[in-house]
Amino acid sequence: MSSDPVEALKAHLPAQVLERITSLRLNEGRAILVLDASGLDAAARTGLEEQARAALEGTAGVSEVHVAMTAERGSAAPRKPRIIAVGSGKGGVGKSTVSTNLAVALQRAGHKVGVVDADIYGPSQSRLLGTEGQRPIAREKQLIPVQSCWGVPVLSMAHLAEPGQAIAWRGPMAGNALVQMLEGDWTDVDVLIVDLPPGTGDIQLTMLQRFKPDGAVIVSTPQDLALIDATRAIGLFDKGGVPVIGLVENMAGYACPHCGEVSDPFGHGGAENTAIEFDYAFLGRIPLDIVIRRESDAGTPSAAGEGPQAEAFVQIARRLADWLESQ
């Protein structure tokens, strides 16, 4: 058997999977496999993923298997991706985590998705998508997004600045950085998730003026204070003529790991009530769960795996996909 652990894993894979591998990594027991799904329909994609999982699960040294699908660029003329802004009225509501997991869930469902981290002063997508330390290259002054191992390309200020460097820029410079990322090479992407900073400041205005989103998702906790601020974000998109797709209630319910009792430290149902009040869709709830926090810190999005944490994001992604298909 090969002494190279990756080559050893490949020996377990069937030929149909081997011929479509673009990347295979083994990281602390997690086998991360990226497959080229060009020309495959949904059923064939699902079958290919199931074959890969069945071959690797239980293999020595493998505790988890993550499979991502990508599609090679075709010869058709480049199309601009549809832009979905993910915003909030205040910080600390988990907007970036929701953005990452929606992108991964959509990608797993067969969409070609990219992520722009528009939070110039507090970028986090490089950590959430496991691309810390990577740098984008430029081709004819256009940035080429960093490819994550989850099949979702991403651009973040964290890819352009030195690690830990404080970004002390005035509004116009931050706006220019946003423009540079949004004008990157997103040719392979159909849906571009833009993780906005909290509030309604310069970055949001630049976005609305230069790259009007096709729709917006608002993230809030059930807490009254967060909901008050969320209504300001809704107002900004309304004034900018951007359809609000719906609201997501994050950190909604905490299940005690010892007794299983569910409590609501931030309240319950506030985002749903706000959606009803403004006549918008309620997209779903994400629980306050330490597993999501741990996986986010490890650069392993919950939506890339299985279980209740992943399913919460999958259900919201399905509703977002339904909205995209209806437009």
CSV table of C-alpha atoms in Angstrom, one decimal:
chain,number,residue,atom,x,y,z
A,1,MET,CA,0.0,0.0,0.0
A,2,SER,CA,1.2,3.5,-0.8
A,3,SER,CA,2.9,5.5,2.1
A,4,ASP,CA,1.1,8.6,0.8
A,5,PRO,CA,-2.2,8.7,2.7
A,6,VAL,CA,-4.0,10.5,-0.2
A,7,GLU,CA,-2.8,7.9,-2.7
A,8,ALA,CA,-4.0,5.2,-0.3
A,9,LEU,CA,-7.4,6.8,-0.3
A,10,LYS,CA,-7.6,6.9,-4.1
A,11,ALA,CA,-7.0,3.2,-4.1
A,12,HIS,CA,-10.4,2.7,-2.5
A,13,LEU,CA,-12.3,4.9,-5.0
A,14,PRO,CA,-14.1,3.4,-8.1
A,15,ALA,CA,-13.1,4.4,-11.6
A,16,GLN,CA,-16.1,6.7,-12.1
A,17,VAL,CA,-15.1,8.8,-9.1
A,18,LEU,CA,-11.3,8.7,-9.9
A,19,GLU,CA,-11.8,10.2,-13.4
A,20,ARG,CA,-13.6,13.2,-11.9
A,21,ILE,CA,-11.3,14.1,-9.0
A,22,THR,CA,-10.0,17.6,-9.0
A,23,SER,CA,-8.8,17.6,-5.4
A,24,LEU,CA,-8.5,15.1,-2.5
A,25,ARG,CA,-7.2,16.1,0.9
A,26,LEU,CA,-6.9,14.4,4.3
A,27,ASN,CA,-6.9,16.8,7.2
A,28,GLU,CA,-7.1,15.5,10.8
A,29,GLY,CA,-9.3,12.6,9.8
A,30,ARG,CA,-11.5,14.6,7.4
A,31,ALA,CA,-11.3,13.4,3.8
A,32,ILE,CA,-12.2,16.4,1.6
A,33,LEU,CA,-13.0,15.4,-2.0
A,34,VAL,CA,-13.8,17.8,-4.9
A,35,LEU,CA,-15.2,16.3,-8.0
A,36,ASP,CA,-15.9,17.8,-11.4
A,37,ALA,CA,-19.6,17.3,-12.1
A,38,SER,CA,-19.6,18.8,-15.6
A,39,GLY,CA,-22.4,17.4,-17.8
A,40,LEU,CA,-24.1,15.5,-14.9
A,41,ASP,CA,-27.7,15.9,-14.0
A,42,ALA,CA,-28.9,16.0,-10.4
A,43,ALA,CA,-29.4,12.2,-10.1
A,44,ALA,CA,-25.9,11.5,-11.5
A,45,ARG,CA,-24.3,14.0,-9.2
A,46,THR,CA,-26.0,12.4,-6.2
A,47,GLY,CA,-25.0,8.9,-7.3
A,48,LEU,CA,-21.4,10.1,-7.8
A,49,GLU,CA,-21.3,11.6,-4.3
A,50,GLU,CA,-22.8,8.4,-2.8
A,51,GLN,CA,-20.2,6.3,-4.5
A,52,ALA,CA,-17.4,8.4,-3.1
A,53,ARG,CA,-18.8,8.4,0.4
A,54,ALA,CA,-19.4,4.7,0.4
A,55,ALA,CA,-15.8,4.1,-0.7
A,56,LEU,CA,-14.1,6.3,1.9
A,57,GLU,CA,-16.3,6.0,4.9
A,58,GLY,CA,-14.7,3.5,7.3
A,59,THR,CA,-11.4,3.6,5.6
A,60,ALA,CA,-8.4,3.7,8.0
A,61,GLY,CA,-7.6,7.2,9.1
A,62,VAL,CA,-10.9,8.7,7.9
A,63,SER,CA,-13.5,9.8,10.5
A,64,GLU,CA,-15.5,12.2,8.2
A,65,VAL,CA,-16.0,12.5,4.5
A,66,HIS,CA,-16.9,15.7,2.7
A,67,VAL,CA,-17.7,15.8,-1.0
A,68,ALA,CA,-18.0,19.0,-3.1
A,69,MET,CA,-19.0,19.3,-6.7
A,70,THR,CA,-17.7,21.8,-9.2
A,71,ALA,CA,-18.3,22.3,-13.0
A,72,GLU,CA,-15.7,23.2,-15.5
A,73,ARG,CA,-16.0,26.5,-17.3
A,74,GLY,CA,-17.9,26.1,-20.6
A,75,SER,CA,-17.3,27.9,-23.9
A,76,ALA,CA,-20.5,30.0,-23.6
A,77,ALA,CA,-20.1,33.7,-23.3
A,78,PRO,CA,-19.5,34.9,-19.7
A,79,ARG,CA,-22.5,35.7,-17.7
A,80,LYS,CA,-22.7,37.9,-14.7
A,81,PRO,CA,-23.8,36.0,-11.6
A,82,ARG,CA,-26.9,36.9,-9.7
A,83,ILE,CA,-26.0,38.7,-6.5
A,84,ILE,CA,-27.6,37.9,-3.2
A,85,ALA,CA,-26.7,40.2,-0.4
A,86,VAL,CA,-26.8,38.8,3.2
A,87,GLY,CA,-27.2,41.7,5.6
A,88,SER,CA,-28.1,42.6,9.2
A,89,GLY,CA,-28.7,45.7,11.1
A,90,LYS,CA,-26.1,45.0,13.8
A,91,GLY,CA,-23.1,42.8,14.4
A,92,GLY,CA,-22.9,39.6,16.3
A,93,VAL,CA,-26.0,37.9,14.8
A,94,GLY,CA,-24.1,35.2,12.9
A,95,LYS,CA,-24.6,36.7,9.4
A,96,SER,CA,-21.2,35.5,8.1
A,97,THR,CA,-21.8,32.0,9.3
A,98,VAL,CA,-25.2,32.0,7.6
A,99,SER,CA,-23.7,33.3,4.4
A,100,THR,CA,-21.0,30.6,4.3
A,101,ASN,CA,-23.4,27.8,5.0
A,102,LEU,CA,-26.0,29.0,2.5
A,103,ALA,CA,-23.3,29.1,-0.1
A,104,VAL,CA,-22.1,25.6,0.7
A,105,ALA,CA,-25.7,24.2,0.8
A,106,LEU,CA,-26.6,25.8,-2.5
A,107,GLN,CA,-23.4,24.4,-4.0
A,108,ARG,CA,-24.2,20.9,-2.8
A,109,ALA,CA,-27.6,21.2,-4.4
A,110,GLY,CA,-26.0,21.8,-7.8
A,111,HIS,CA,-25.7,25.6,-8.0
A,112,LYS,CA,-22.4,27.3,-8.9
A,113,VAL,CA,-21.8,29.6,-6.0
A,114,GLY,CA,-19.2,32.1,-5.0
A,115,VAL,CA,-18.7,34.3,-1.9
A,116,VAL,CA,-17.5,37.9,-1.5
A,117,ASP,CA,-16.6,39.0,2.0
A,118,ALA,CA,-17.7,42.6,1.9
A,119,ASP,CA,-16.9,43.1,5.6
A,120,ILE,CA,-13.6,45.0,4.8
A,121,TYR,CA,-12.8,45.8,8.5
A,122,GLY,CA,-13.7,42.5,10.0
A,123,PRO,CA,-13.4,39.8,7.3
A,124,SER,CA,-14.1,36.2,8.4
A,125,GLN,CA,-14.9,34.2,5.3
A,126,SER,CA,-11.3,33.0,5.0
A,127,ARG,CA,-11.6,31.3,8.3
A,128,LEU,CA,-15.2,30.0,7.7
A,129,LEU,CA,-14.3,28.5,4.3
A,130,GLY,CA,-10.9,27.2,5.4
A,131,THR,CA,-8.8,29.4,3.0
A,132,GLU,CA,-6.7,31.3,5.6
A,133,GLY,CA,-3.2,32.1,4.3
A,134,GLN,CA,-4.1,31.8,0.7
A,135,ARG,CA,-3.7,34.6,-1.8
A,136,PRO,CA,-5.7,35.3,-5.0
A,137,ILE,CA,-3.7,35.8,-8.2
A,138,ALA,CA,-4.5,38.6,-10.6
A,139,ARG,CA,-5.0,38.2,-14.4
A,140,GLU,CA,-5.1,41.4,-16.4
A,141,LYS,CA,-5.8,43.4,-13.1
A,142,GLN,CA,-8.7,41.1,-12.3
A,143,LEU,CA,-8.6,39.0,-9.1
A,144,ILE,CA,-9.0,35.3,-9.5
A,145,PRO,CA,-11.1,34.0,-6.5
A,146,VAL,CA,-9.5,31.6,-4.0
A,147,GLN,CA,-11.0,28.1,-4.4
A,148,SER,CA,-12.1,26.6,-1.1
A,149,CYS,CA,-12.1,22.8,-0.6
A,150,TRP,CA,-15.9,22.9,-0.4
A,151,GLY,CA,-16.2,23.9,-4.1
A,152,VAL,CA,-17.1,27.5,-3.3
A,153,PRO,CA,-14.6,30.2,-4.5
A,154,VAL,CA,-14.2,33.2,-2.3
A,155,LEU,CA,-12.6,36.6,-2.1
A,156,SER,CA,-12.0,38.4,1.2
A,157,MET,CA,-10.0,41.3,2.5
A,158,ALA,CA,-8.3,38.6,4.6
A,159,HIS,CA,-6.8,37.2,1.4
A,160,LEU,CA,-5.3,40.6,0.5
A,161,ALA,CA,-4.1,41.9,3.9
A,162,GLU,CA,-1.4,40.5,6.2
A,163,PRO,CA,-2.8,38.2,8.9
A,164,GLY,CA,-3.9,40.2,11.9
A,165,GLN,CA,-3.4,43.6,10.1
A,166,ALA,CA,-5.8,46.3,11.1
A,167,ILE,CA,-7.6,47.8,8.1
A,168,ALA,CA,-7.6,51.5,8.9
A,169,TRP,CA,-9.1,52.9,5.8
A,170,ARG,CA,-11.6,55.6,5.1
A,171,GLY,CA,-14.8,54.9,3.3
A,172,PRO,CA,-13.6,55.4,-0.3
A,173,MET,CA,-10.7,53.0,0.1
A,174,ALA,CA,-13.0,50.3,1.6
A,175,GLY,CA,-15.4,50.9,-1.3
A,176,ASN,CA,-12.6,50.4,-3.8
A,177,ALA,CA,-11.7,47.1,-2.2
A,178,LEU,CA,-15.3,46.0,-2.5
A,179,VAL,CA,-15.4,46.9,-6.2
A,180,GLN,CA,-12.2,45.0,-6.8
A,181,MET,CA,-13.6,41.8,-5.3
A,182,LEU,CA,-17.0,42.1,-7.0
A,183,GLU,CA,-15.3,42.7,-10.3
A,184,GLY,CA,-13.2,39.5,-9.8
A,185,ASP,CA,-13.3,36.6,-12.3
A,186,TRP,CA,-16.7,35.1,-11.3
A,187,THR,CA,-17.2,33.5,-14.7
A,188,ASP,CA,-17.8,30.1,-13.3
A,189,VAL,CA,-20.4,31.4,-10.8
A,190,ASP,CA,-24.1,31.7,-11.2
A,191,VAL,CA,-25.0,32.9,-7.7
A,192,LEU,CA,-22.7,35.3,-5.8
A,193,ILE,CA,-23.4,35.5,-2.0
A,194,VAL,CA,-22.1,38.8,-0.6
A,195,ASP,CA,-21.5,38.8,3.1
A,196,LEU,CA,-22.2,42.5,4.0
A,197,PRO,CA,-20.9,44.2,7.1
A,198,PRO,CA,-23.4,45.1,9.8
A,199,GLY,CA,-25.3,48.3,9.5
A,200,THR,CA,-26.2,50.6,6.7
A,201,GLY,CA,-23.0,52.5,5.9
A,202,ASP,CA,-20.6,53.2,3.0
A,203,ILE,CA,-20.1,49.6,1.9
A,204,GLN,CA,-23.8,49.0,1.6
A,205,LEU,CA,-24.3,52.2,-0.4
A,206,THR,CA,-21.4,51.4,-2.8
A,207,MET,CA,-23.0,48.0,-3.3
A,208,LEU,CA,-26.4,49.4,-4.1
A,209,GLN,CA,-25.0,52.1,-6.5
A,210,ARG,CA,-22.4,49.9,-8.3
A,211,PHE,CA,-23.7,46.3,-8.1
A,212,LYS,CA,-27.4,46.3,-7.3
A,213,PRO,CA,-28.2,42.9,-5.7
A,214,ASP,CA,-30.9,40.7,-7.2
A,215,GLY,CA,-32.1,40.1,-3.7
A,216,ALA,CA,-31.3,40.3,0.0
A,217,VAL,CA,-31.5,38.0,2.9
A,218,ILE,CA,-31.8,39.6,6.4
A,219,VAL,CA,-30.3,37.8,9.4
A,220,SER,CA,-31.3,38.5,13.0
A,221,THR,CA,-31.4,36.9,16.4
A,222,PRO,CA,-34.8,36.7,18.1
A,223,GLN,CA,-33.7,39.5,20.4
A,224,ASP,CA,-35.7,42.7,20.3
A,225,LEU,CA,-32.6,44.9,19.9
A,226,ALA,CA,-31.4,42.9,16.9
A,227,LEU,CA,-34.8,43.0,15.3
A,228,ILE,CA,-35.0,46.8,15.7
A,229,ASP,CA,-31.7,47.1,13.8
A,230,ALA,CA,-32.8,44.5,11.3
A,231,THR,CA,-35.7,46.7,10.2
A,232,ARG,CA,-33.1,49.4,9.3
A,233,ALA,CA,-31.4,47.0,7.0
A,234,ILE,CA,-34.8,46.1,5.4
A,235,GLY,CA,-35.5,49.8,5.0
A,236,LEU,CA,-32.2,50.3,3.2
A,237,PHE,CA,-32.8,47.6,0.7
A,238,ASP,CA,-36.4,48.8,0.2
A,239,LYS,CA,-35.2,52.3,-0.7
A,240,GLY,CA,-32.6,50.8,-3.0
A,241,GLY,CA,-35.2,48.8,-4.9
A,242,VAL,CA,-33.7,45.5,-3.8
A,243,PRO,CA,-36.2,42.7,-3.2
A,244,VAL,CA,-36.0,41.3,0.4
A,245,ILE,CA,-36.1,37.6,-0.1
A,246,GLY,CA,-36.8,36.9,3.5
A,247,LEU,CA,-35.6,36.8,7.1
A,248,VAL,CA,-33.5,34.2,8.9
A,249,GLU,CA,-33.7,33.8,12.7
A,250,ASN,CA,-30.2,32.8,14.0
A,251,MET,CA,-29.3,31.5,17.5
A,252,ALA,CA,-32.9,30.4,17.9
A,253,GLY,CA,-33.2,27.8,20.7
A,254,TYR,CA,-30.5,26.1,22.7
A,255,ALA,CA,-30.7,22.3,23.4
A,256,CYS,CA,-28.9,21.4,26.6
A,257,PRO,CA,-26.4,18.6,25.7
A,258,HIS,CA,-27.0,16.9,29.1
A,259,CYS,CA,-30.8,16.9,29.5
A,260,GLY,CA,-32.0,17.8,26.0
A,261,GLU,CA,-34.3,20.6,27.3
A,262,VAL,CA,-34.6,23.5,24.8
A,263,SER,CA,-34.4,27.0,26.1
A,264,ASP,CA,-34.5,30.4,24.3
A,265,PRO,CA,-31.8,32.7,25.7
A,266,PHE,CA,-32.4,35.3,23.0
A,267,GLY,CA,-36.2,34.8,22.8
A,268,HIS,CA,-38.2,33.0,20.1
A,269,GLY,CA,-40.1,33.9,17.0
A,270,GLY,CA,-39.1,37.5,16.8
A,271,ALA,CA,-37.7,37.3,13.2
A,272,GLU,CA,-40.8,35.4,12.0
A,273,ASN,CA,-43.1,38.0,13.6
A,274,THR,CA,-41.0,40.8,11.9
A,275,ALA,CA,-41.3,39.0,8.6
A,276,ILE,CA,-45.1,38.8,9.0
A,277,GLU,CA,-45.2,42.5,9.9
A,278,PHE,CA,-43.3,43.6,6.8
A,279,ASP,CA,-45.0,40.9,4.6
A,280,TYR,CA,-41.8,39.1,3.8
A,281,ALA,CA,-41.0,35.4,3.7
A,282,PHE,CA,-39.6,33.8,6.8
A,283,LEU,CA,-36.8,31.5,5.6
A,284,GLY,CA,-36.2,29.5,8.8
A,285,ARG,CA,-34.3,29.2,12.1
A,286,ILE,CA,-30.8,28.2,12.9
A,287,PRO,CA,-30.3,26.9,16.5
A,288,LEU,CA,-27.7,28.2,19.0
A,289,ASP,CA,-25.5,25.1,18.7
A,290,ILE,CA,-21.9,24.6,19.9
A,291,VAL,CA,-21.3,22.2,17.0
A,292,ILE,CA,-21.9,25.0,14.5
A,293,ARG,CA,-19.5,27.2,16.4
A,294,ARG,CA,-16.8,24.6,16.5
A,295,GLU,CA,-17.1,23.7,12.9
A,296,SER,CA,-17.1,27.4,11.9
A,297,ASP,CA,-13.9,28.0,13.8
A,298,ALA,CA,-12.3,24.9,12.1
A,299,GLY,CA,-13.2,26.1,8.6
A,300,THR,CA,-15.6,23.2,8.2
A,301,PRO,CA,-19.1,24.6,7.3
A,302,SER,CA,-21.9,22.6,9.0
A,303,ALA,CA,-23.8,22.6,5.7
A,304,ALA,CA,-21.0,20.5,4.1
A,305,GLY,CA,-21.8,17.6,6.5
A,306,GLU,CA,-24.9,15.8,7.6
A,307,GLY,CA,-27.1,16.0,10.7
A,308,PRO,CA,-29.5,18.5,12.2
A,309,GLN,CA,-27.1,21.4,12.0
A,310,ALA,CA,-26.6,20.9,8.3
A,311,GLU,CA,-30.3,20.4,7.7
A,312,ALA,CA,-31.2,23.7,9.2
A,313,PHE,CA,-29.1,25.5,6.6
A,314,VAL,CA,-30.2,23.1,3.8
A,315,GLN,CA,-33.9,24.0,4.4
A,316,ILE,CA,-33.1,27.8,4.2
A,317,ALA,CA,-31.0,27.2,1.0
A,318,ARG,CA,-33.9,25.4,-0.6
A,319,ARG,CA,-36.2,28.3,0.0
A,320,LEU,CA,-33.6,30.7,-1.4
A,321,ALA,CA,-33.2,28.4,-4.5
A,322,ASP,CA,-36.9,28.4,-5.0
A,323,TRP,CA,-36.9,32.2,-5.0
A,324,LEU,CA,-34.1,32.3,-7.5
A,325,GLU,CA,-35.9,29.9,-9.8
A,326,SER,CA,-39.1,31.9,-9.6
A,327,GLN,CA,-37.5,35.1,-10.8
